[in-house]
Amino acid sequence: MKWDTLDEEPCSLSRTVAVVGDRWTLLILRECFLRVRRFEAFQSSLQITRHLLSERLKKLVRFGILRRVPYSEAPKRYEYILTQKGLDLYPIIMAMVHWGDTHMGDERGRPLLHEHKNCGKLFDPVMVCSECGEPLHPKQVHVHVGPGRPKAIAAG
Amino acid sequence: MKWDTLDEEPCSLSRTVAVVGDRWTLLILRECFLRVRRFEAFQSSLQITRHLLSERLKKLVRFGILRRVPYSEAPKRYEYILTQKGLDLYPIIMAMVHWGDTHMGDERGRPLLHEHKNCGKLFDPVMVCSECGEPLHPKQVHVHVGPGRPKAIAAG
DNA sequence: AGGCTATAGTTCTAAAATAGAACTGTCAAA
DNA sequence: TTTGACAGTTCTATTTTAGAACTATAGCCT
C-alpha cells in the first residue's frame, strides 16, 4: 500500500488512519490532551526517541492537528498546541480509553478516572445516534454508498 | 519502547494502541464491520501482503478480537468473525470515520453514509456522558488518578 | 571569560517491520 | 491429469524505528 497517499483514499477511516494510524501518534495525542505541550515533556514522559518525536510533531503540524507556537524569542522555542481539528480527535481517544478500560483491564482497576465537570460525576463515554440519541450498535447500522465513493469500488 | 508489553502498561490508551495501533489493523477491522470474513476477501479488498494479513489475523485472534471459525471441513478452511470484544471496537471505528468525514473530506462528499435502522435516519455518531447524556468536550473533563495507576507515575 | 545547564532539535548506525513476489498444500471440478 | 480456488508460508529487498551521540542558542554562576 502507498501510505503516502492514504489520506486521499475514498474512505474516511483510511484518511484518519493516515493521520493517527501508527505506533506513536495516538500516545503523543494523549499527552496533548493531558496538557503536555513541549518537546522535552513529550520525550521524557513517552520515552520516544527524539528523532521520531520530531518527525511525528512535524506530521501533526502538517495535518493541522497541532500548532507550533513560539513561547520564547531568544532562544527561539516553540510549544505544540491542539487546534480545533486536534481537539475533535477527543472522541477517538476516549473511545479507545474506554475500550481499554473495558477489555484490557487488570485486577488493579482503572489507571485513570474521568469526571464530567457539567454533572460532577465519574462517567464513561457512550456513542449515540445524532438523530435519535440512542446508543449505537453495529448491527443496527446500515451502510450506504455516498457521493464521495467512486462507483468502481462501491463494495468493500 | 517495548511494544511487546505495551498491552500491560498502566494506561488504557496504551493497551488499546497495543491492539489497534498499527497501519493495518484498523483497516482490517473496517472490513470485518463490512461483513468481510475470509482471508482472500481481506487480501483482495485491502491489497495487504498475504504475510502481513496472516500476522494481523493471528494477532487479532490472540487478543480475542476475532474468532477463527471453520466453515469447511475438507479442505479445512476458516473464516474470521468478530467476537463481542471485537464488536465493542465499533465506537472507535465510528469516531474515526466521523473525524475523517469532518476534517479530511474533499469536494466529492462522504464516501459512505450511515443509516440508523432504529430511527431510519442518516446520522453522525456523537459521544456523550454516560451519566448526564450531554455531548463530551475535552475541556469539560477532569482526569483523576485511578486505582490501576502506580503512584510513582501519577502524572503524565 | 569559561563552564554548566536547559531546551529543541539533527545526524548517524543497527535492528525490526513491511513490501512484494514466489512457493506449498488441500481438495473439487473439468 | 490438469486447472483453479483457497489459505496460508517463505524468501529477499526496502523502509521504518530504536538508540545513542551530536549541534545550536542562550541564561546563569563563578
CSV table of C-alpha atoms (C1' of nucleotides) in Angstrom, one decimal:
chain,number,residue,atom,x,y,z
A,1,MET,CA,0.0,0.0,0.0
A,2,LYS,CA,1.0,3.6,-0.7
A,3,TRP,CA,0.9,5.1,2.8
A,4,ASP,CA,1.9,8.5,1.4
A,5,THR,CA,-1.4,8.9,-0.3
A,6,LEU,CA,-3.6,7.1,2.2
A,7,ASP,CA,-5.1,10.4,3.2
A,8,GLU,CA,-6.6,10.7,-0.2
A,9,GLU,CA,-8.4,7.3,-0.3
A,10,PRO,CA,-12.1,7.5,-0.8
A,11,CYS,CA,-12.6,6.2,2.8
A,12,SER,CA,-12.8,8.3,5.8
A,13,LEU,CA,-11.4,5.6,8.0
A,14,SER,CA,-8.3,5.4,5.8
A,15,ARG,CA,-7.9,9.1,5.9
A,16,THR,CA,-8.0,9.1,9.6
A,17,VAL,CA,-5.6,6.1,9.8
A,18,ALA,CA,-3.2,8.2,7.6
A,19,VAL,CA,-3.0,10.7,10.5
A,20,VAL,CA,-3.2,8.6,13.7
A,21,GLY,CA,-2.5,5.1,12.5
A,22,ASP,CA,0.9,4.5,13.8
A,23,ARG,CA,2.5,3.4,17.0
A,24,TRP,CA,3.3,6.8,18.4
A,25,THR,CA,0.8,9.4,17.2
A,26,LEU,CA,-2.0,8.4,19.5
A,27,LEU,CA,0.3,8.3,22.5
A,28,ILE,CA,1.5,11.8,21.6
A,29,LEU,CA,-2.0,13.0,21.3
A,30,ARG,CA,-2.9,11.5,24.7
A,31,GLU,CA,-0.2,13.7,26.2
A,32,CYS,CA,-1.6,16.7,24.4
A,33,PHE,CA,-5.0,16.1,26.0
A,34,LEU,CA,-3.2,15.9,29.3
A,35,ARG,CA,-1.8,19.4,28.7
A,36,VAL,CA,1.7,18.4,27.6
A,37,ARG,CA,3.0,21.0,25.1
A,38,ARG,CA,6.8,20.9,24.9
A,39,PHE,CA,9.3,18.7,23.2
A,40,GLU,CA,11.2,17.7,26.3
A,41,ALA,CA,8.0,16.9,28.1
A,42,PHE,CA,6.7,14.7,25.4
A,43,GLN,CA,10.1,13.0,25.1
A,44,SER,CA,10.6,12.3,28.8
A,45,SER,CA,7.0,11.1,29.5
A,46,LEU,CA,6.8,8.8,26.5
A,47,GLN,CA,10.4,7.6,26.2
A,48,ILE,CA,10.1,8.1,22.5
A,49,THR,CA,13.3,8.7,20.6
A,50,ARG,CA,13.9,12.4,19.8
A,51,HIS,CA,14.1,11.6,16.2
A,52,LEU,CA,10.7,10.0,16.0
A,53,LEU,CA,9.1,12.6,18.2
A,54,SER,CA,10.4,15.4,15.9
A,55,GLU,CA,9.0,13.5,12.9
A,56,ARG,CA,5.6,12.9,14.5
A,57,LEU,CA,5.2,16.5,15.7
A,58,LYS,CA,6.0,17.8,12.2
A,59,LYS,CA,3.5,15.5,10.7
A,60,LEU,CA,0.8,16.5,13.2
A,61,VAL,CA,1.5,20.2,12.4
A,62,ARG,CA,1.4,19.4,8.7
A,63,PHE,CA,-2.0,17.9,9.1
A,64,GLY,CA,-3.3,20.8,11.1
A,65,ILE,CA,-3.7,18.8,14.3
A,66,LEU,CA,-1.2,20.8,16.3
A,67,ARG,CA,0.0,24.4,16.0
A,68,ARG,CA,3.7,25.3,16.7
A,69,VAL,CA,3.5,28.4,18.8
A,70,PRO,CA,6.6,30.4,20.0
A,71,TYR,CA,6.8,30.8,23.7
A,72,SER,CA,10.3,32.3,23.9
A,73,GLU,CA,12.0,34.6,21.5
A,74,ALA,CA,15.6,34.2,22.5
A,75,PRO,CA,16.4,31.5,22.1
A,76,LYS,CA,13.5,30.7,19.8
A,77,ARG,CA,11.4,28.0,21.4
A,78,TYR,CA,8.1,26.6,20.4
A,79,GLU,CA,5.3,24.6,22.0
A,80,TYR,CA,2.7,22.4,20.4
A,81,ILE,CA,-1.0,23.2,20.9
A,82,LEU,CA,-4.0,21.3,19.8
A,83,THR,CA,-6.0,23.0,17.1
A,84,GLN,CA,-9.8,22.6,16.8
A,85,LYS,CA,-9.1,19.8,14.4
A,86,GLY,CA,-6.9,18.2,17.0
A,87,LEU,CA,-9.4,18.8,19.8
A,88,ASP,CA,-12.0,17.0,17.6
A,89,LEU,CA,-9.9,13.8,18.0
A,90,TYR,CA,-11.1,13.6,21.6
A,91,PRO,CA,-13.9,11.1,20.9
A,92,ILE,CA,-11.4,8.8,19.2
A,93,ILE,CA,-9.1,8.9,22.2
A,94,MET,CA,-11.9,8.5,24.7
A,95,ALA,CA,-13.4,5.6,22.7
A,96,MET,CA,-10.0,3.9,22.9
A,97,VAL,CA,-9.5,4.6,26.6
A,98,HIS,CA,-13.0,3.2,27.3
A,99,TRP,CA,-12.4,0.0,25.3
A,100,GLY,CA,-9.1,-0.4,27.1
A,101,ASP,CA,-10.8,0.0,30.4
A,102,THR,CA,-13.5,-2.5,29.5
A,103,HIS,CA,-11.4,-5.2,27.8
A,104,MET,CA,-7.8,-4.8,28.7
A,105,GLY,CA,-8.0,-4.1,32.4
A,106,ASP,CA,-6.3,-6.0,35.2
A,107,GLU,CA,-7.1,-6.6,38.8
A,108,ARG,CA,-5.8,-3.2,39.9
A,109,GLY,CA,-8.7,-1.3,38.3
A,110,ARG,CA,-8.6,1.7,36.0
A,111,PRO,CA,-5.5,3.7,35.6
A,112,LEU,CA,-7.5,6.9,35.2
A,113,LEU,CA,-11.0,8.1,36.1
A,114,HIS,CA,-12.8,10.8,34.2
A,115,GLU,CA,-15.1,13.3,35.8
A,116,HIS,CA,-17.6,15.3,33.8
A,117,LYS,CA,-17.5,18.9,35.1
A,118,ASN,CA,-21.0,19.6,33.9
A,119,CYS,CA,-22.7,16.9,36.0
A,120,GLY,CA,-19.9,16.3,38.5
A,121,LYS,CA,-19.9,12.5,38.1
A,122,LEU,CA,-17.4,9.9,37.0
A,123,PHE,CA,-18.5,8.8,33.6
A,124,ASP,CA,-17.9,6.5,30.6
A,125,PRO,CA,-18.2,7.8,27.1
A,126,VAL,CA,-21.2,6.5,25.2
A,127,MET,CA,-21.6,6.8,21.4
A,128,VAL,CA,-25.1,7.7,20.4
A,129,CYS,CA,-27.0,8.5,17.2
A,130,SER,CA,-27.1,12.2,16.4
A,131,GLU,CA,-30.7,11.9,15.3
A,132,CYS,CA,-32.5,9.8,17.9
A,133,GLY,CA,-29.9,9.8,20.7
A,134,GLU,CA,-29.9,6.1,21.2
A,135,PRO,CA,-26.7,4.2,21.8
A,136,LEU,CA,-25.2,2.8,18.6
A,137,HIS,CA,-24.7,-0.9,17.9
A,138,PRO,CA,-23.0,-2.1,14.7
A,139,LYS,CA,-25.9,-4.4,13.7
A,140,GLN,CA,-28.4,-1.5,13.8
A,141,VAL,CA,-26.4,0.5,11.3
A,142,HIS,CA,-26.9,0.2,7.5
A,143,VAL,CA,-24.1,1.5,5.3
A,144,HIS,CA,-24.9,3.3,2.0
A,145,VAL,CA,-22.5,4.3,-0.7
A,146,GLY,CA,-22.1,8.1,-0.6
A,147,PRO,CA,-21.2,10.7,-3.2
A,148,GLY,CA,-17.5,10.6,-2.4
A,149,ARG,CA,-17.0,7.0,-3.3
A,150,PRO,CA,-16.1,6.1,-6.9
A,151,LYS,CA,-18.7,3.7,-8.5
A,152,ALA,CA,-16.0,1.2,-9.4
A,153,ILE,CA,-15.3,0.3,-5.8
A,154,ALA,CA,-18.8,0.6,-4.4
A,155,ALA,CA,-18.4,-2.5,-2.3
A,156,GLY,CA,-15.7,-3.1,0.3
B,1,MET,CA,9.6,1.4,23.8
B,2,LYS,CA,8.9,-2.2,24.3
B,3,TRP,CA,5.9,-2.8,22.0
B,4,ASP,CA,5.6,-6.4,23.1
B,5,THR,CA,4.5,-5.3,26.6
B,6,LEU,CA,2.5,-2.2,25.7
B,7,ASP,CA,-0.7,-4.1,26.5
B,8,GLU,CA,0.4,-4.3,30.1
B,9,GLU,CA,1.1,-0.6,30.6
B,10,PRO,CA,-1.0,1.2,33.3
B,11,CYS,CA,-2.8,3.2,30.7
B,12,SER,CA,-5.9,2.1,28.9
B,13,LEU,CA,-5.0,4.0,25.8
B,14,SER,CA,-1.6,2.3,25.5
B,15,ARG,CA,-3.3,-1.1,25.9
B,16,THR,CA,-5.7,-0.3,23.1
B,17,VAL,CA,-2.9,1.0,20.9
B,18,ALA,CA,-1.1,-2.3,21.6
B,19,VAL,CA,-4.0,-3.9,19.7
B,20,VAL,CA,-5.1,-1.5,17.0
B,21,GLY,CA,-2.1,0.9,16.8
B,22,ASP,CA,-0.6,-0.1,13.6
B,23,ARG,CA,-1.0,0.6,9.9
B,24,TRP,CA,-3.2,-2.3,9.0
B,25,THR,CA,-5.2,-3.5,12.0
B,26,LEU,CA,-7.9,-0.8,11.8
B,27,LEU,CA,-8.3,-1.3,8.1
B,28,ILE,CA,-8.8,-5.0,8.6
B,29,LEU,CA,-11.4,-4.3,11.3
B,30,ARG,CA,-13.2,-1.9,9.0
B,31,GLU,CA,-13.6,-4.8,6.6
B,32,CYS,CA,-14.8,-7.0,9.4
B,33,PHE,CA,-17.6,-4.5,10.2
B,34,LEU,CA,-18.4,-4.5,6.5
B,35,ARG,CA,-19.0,-8.3,6.8
B,36,VAL,CA,-15.8,-9.5,5.3
B,37,ARG,CA,-14.7,-12.7,6.9
B,38,ARG,CA,-12.3,-14.6,4.7
B,39,PHE,CA,-8.6,-14.4,4.0
B,40,GLU,CA,-8.8,-13.9,0.3
B,41,ALA,CA,-11.5,-11.3,0.7
B,42,PHE,CA,-9.4,-9.3,3.1
B,43,GLN,CA,-6.4,-9.6,0.9
B,44,SER,CA,-8.0,-8.5,-2.3
B,45,SER,CA,-10.0,-5.7,-0.9
B,46,LEU,CA,-7.1,-4.2,1.1
B,47,GLN,CA,-4.2,-5.1,-1.1
B,48,ILE,CA,-2.3,-6.1,2.0
B,49,THR,CA,0.5,-8.6,1.6
B,50,ARG,CA,-0.5,-12.1,2.4
B,51,HIS,CA,2.3,-12.3,5.0
B,52,LEU,CA,1.1,-9.3,6.9
B,53,LEU,CA,-2.5,-10.2,6.7
B,54,SER,CA,-1.7,-13.6,8.2
B,55,GLU,CA,0.2,-12.0,11.0
B,56,ARG,CA,-2.5,-9.4,11.8
B,57,LEU,CA,-5.3,-12.0,11.8
B,58,LYS,CA,-3.3,-14.1,14.2
B,59,LYS,CA,-2.7,-11.2,16.5
B,60,LEU,CA,-6.4,-10.3,16.4
B,61,VAL,CA,-7.3,-13.9,17.3
B,62,ARG,CA,-4.7,-13.9,20.0
B,63,PHE,CA,-6.2,-10.8,21.6
B,64,GLY,CA,-9.7,-12.2,21.3
B,65,ILE,CA,-11.0,-9.6,18.8
B,66,LEU,CA,-11.7,-12.3,16.1
B,67,ARG,CA,-12.6,-15.9,16.3
B,68,ARG,CA,-11.2,-18.3,13.7
B,69,VAL,CA,-14.2,-20.4,12.8
B,70,PRO,CA,-14.2,-23.4,10.4
B,71,TYR,CA,-16.6,-23.2,7.5
B,72,SER,CA,-15.3,-26.2,5.5
B,73,GLU,CA,-14.0,-29.5,6.7
B,74,ALA,CA,-12.3,-30.8,3.6
B,75,PRO,CA,-10.2,-28.9,2.9
B,76,LYS,CA,-10.1,-27.3,6.3
B,77,ARG,CA,-10.9,-23.6,5.9
B,78,TYR,CA,-11.6,-20.9,8.4
B,79,GLU,CA,-13.2,-17.5,8.5
B,80,TYR,CA,-12.7,-14.7,10.9
B,81,ILE,CA,-15.6,-13.4,12.9
B,82,LEU,CA,-15.8,-10.5,15.3
B,83,THR,CA,-16.2,-11.5,19.0
B,84,GLN,CA,-18.1,-9.3,21.4
B,85,LYS,CA,-14.7,-7.7,22.3
B,86,GLY,CA,-14.3,-7.0,18.7
B,87,LEU,CA,-17.8,-5.7,18.2
B,88,ASP,CA,-17.1,-3.3,21.1
B,89,LEU,CA,-14.4,-1.6,18.9
B,90,TYR,CA,-17.3,-0.1,16.9
B,91,PRO,CA,-17.3,3.3,18.7
B,92,ILE,CA,-13.6,3.6,17.9
B,93,ILE,CA,-14.1,2.9,14.2
B,94,MET,CA,-17.1,5.2,14.0
B,95,ALA,CA,-15.3,8.0,15.8
B,96,MET,CA,-12.5,7.7,13.3
B,97,VAL,CA,-14.9,7.6,10.3
B,98,HIS,CA,-16.7,10.7,11.6
B,99,TRP,CA,-13.5,12.6,12.2
B,100,GLY,CA,-12.4,11.7,8.7
B,101,ASP,CA,-15.7,12.8,7.3
B,102,THR,CA,-15.4,16.1,9.1
B,103,HIS,CA,-11.8,17.0,8.7
B,104,MET,CA,-10.3,15.0,5.8
B,105,GLY,CA,-13.2,15.3,3.3
B,106,ASP,CA,-12.9,16.6,-0.3
B,107,GLU,CA,-15.3,18.3,-2.7
B,108,ARG,CA,-16.9,14.9,-3.7
B,109,GLY,CA,-18.6,14.5,-0.3
B,110,ARG,CA,-18.6,11.5,2.0
B,111,PRO,CA,-17.5,8.1,0.8
B,112,LEU,CA,-20.1,6.3,3.0
B,113,LEU,CA,-23.4,7.3,4.7
B,114,HIS,CA,-24.7,5.6,7.8
B,115,GLU,CA,-28.3,4.9,8.5
B,116,HIS,CA,-29.6,4.1,11.9
B,117,LYS,CA,-32.2,1.3,11.5
B,118,ASN,CA,-33.9,2.2,14.8
B,119,CYS,CA,-34.9,5.7,13.6
B,120,GLY,CA,-34.4,5.3,9.9
B,121,LYS,CA,-32.2,8.4,9.5
B,122,LEU,CA,-28.8,9.1,8.3
B,123,PHE,CA,-26.7,10.0,11.3
B,124,ASP,CA,-23.4,11.0,12.8
B,125,PRO,CA,-22.0,9.4,15.9
B,126,VAL,CA,-21.9,11.6,18.9
B,127,MET,CA,-20.0,10.9,22.1
B,128,VAL,CA,-22.0,11.7,25.3
B,129,CYS,CA,-21.5,11.3,29.0
B,130,SER,CA,-23.0,8.1,30.4
B,131,GLU,CA,-24.3,10.0,33.5
B,132,CYS,CA,-26.0,13.1,32.1
B,133,GLY,CA,-26.2,12.4,28.4
B,134,GLU,CA,-24.6,15.6,27.3
B,135,PRO,CA,-22.0,15.7,24.5
B,136,LEU,CA,-18.4,15.5,25.7
B,137,HIS,CA,-15.9,18.2,25.2
B,138,PRO,CA,-12.3,17.8,26.4
B,139,LYS,CA,-12.2,20.9,28.5
B,140,GLN,CA,-15.2,19.8,30.5
B,141,VAL,CA,-13.5,16.6,31.6
B,142,HIS,CA,-11.3,16.4,34.7
B,143,VAL,CA,-8.9,13.4,34.9
B,144,HIS,CA,-8.3,11.7,38.3
B,145,VAL,CA,-5.7,9.1,39.1
B,146,GLY,CA,-7.4,5.7,39.4
B,147,PRO,CA,-6.5,2.6,41.4
B,148,GLY,CA,-4.8,1.0,38.5
B,149,ARG,CA,-2.0,3.6,38.2
B,150,PRO,CA,1.2,3.2,40.2
B,151,LYS,CA,1.8,6.2,42.5
B,152,ALA,CA,5.3,6.8,41.0
B,153,ILE,CA,3.9,7.9,37.7
B,154,ALA,CA,0.8,9.7,38.9
B,155,ALA,CA,1.3,12.5,36.4
B,156,GLY,CA,1.6,12.1,32.7
C,1,DA,C1',35.8,34.9,30.1
C,2,DG,C1',34.8,30.0,30.8
C,3,DG,C1',32.0,26.4,32.0
C,4,DC,C1',27.4,24.4,33.3
C,5,DT,C1',22.6,23.8,32.4
C,6,DA,C1',18.1,23.9,29.8
C,7,DT,C1',15.7,23.4,25.6
C,8,DA,C1',14.8,21.8,20.9
C,9,DG,C1',16.2,19.7,17.8
C,10,DT,C1',19.6,16.8,13.9
C,11,DT,C1',22.5,13.0,12.4
C,12,DC,C1',24.3,8.5,12.5
C,13,DT,C1',24.3,3.1,12.6
C,14,DA,C1',21.9,-1.1,13.9
C,15,DA,C1',17.7,-3.6,14.5
C,16,DA,C1',13.0,-4.5,13.3
C,17,DA,C1',8.9,-4.3,10.5
C,18,DT,C1',6.9,-4.2,5.9
C,19,DA,C1',6.5,-4.9,0.8
C,20,DG,C1',6.5,-7.8,-3.0
C,21,DA,C1',6.8,-11.9,-5.1
C,22,DA,C1',7.1,-16.8,-5.3
C,23,DC,C1',6.1,-21.1,-3.3
C,24,DT,C1',3.2,-25.0,-0.6
C,25,DG,C1',-0.7,-28.0,0.3
C,26,DT,C1',-5.6,-29.5,0.1
C,27,DC,C1',-9.4,-30.6,-2.4
C,28,DA,C1',-13.1,-30.1,-6.2
C,29,DA,C1',-14.4,-29.8,-10.9
C,30,DA,C1',-13.3,-30.4,-16.0
D,1,DT,C1',-4.3,-35.1,-15.2
D,2,DT,C1',-4.7,-30.6,-15.2
D,3,DT,C1',-6.7,-26.4,-13.6
D,4,DG,C1',-8.4,-23.4,-10.2
D,5,DA,C1',-9.9,-21.7,-5.6
D,6,DC,C1',-8.5,-21.0,-1.0
D,7,DA,C1',-5.4,-20.3,2.9
D,8,DG,C1',-1.7,-19.7,4.1
D,9,DT,C1',4.3,-19.8,4.4
D,10,DT,C1',8.9,-18.5,2.9
D,11,DC,C1',12.2,-15.7,0.9
D,12,DT,C1',14.8,-11.1,-0.2
D,13,DA,C1',14.8,-6.0,-0.6
D,14,DT,C1',13.2,-1.8,1.2
D,15,DT,C1',11.5,1.2,4.7
D,16,DT,C1',10.8,2.4,9.4
D,17,DT,C1',12.1,2.6,14.1
D,18,DA,C1',15.5,2.4,18.1
D,19,DG,C1',19.3,4.1,20.5
D,20,DA,C1',22.9,6.9,21.1
D,21,DA,C1',25.7,10.8,20.1
D,22,DC,C1',26.0,15.4,18.4
D,23,DT,C1',24.6,20.6,17.3
D,24,DA,C1',22.9,25.1,18.5
D,25,DT,C1',21.2,29.1,21.3
D,26,DA,C1',21.1,31.5,25.4
D,27,DG,C1',20.9,32.2,30.6
D,28,DC,C1',23.3,31.8,34.9
D,29,DC,C1',27.2,31.1,38.0
D,30,DT,C1',32.0,31.8,39.4
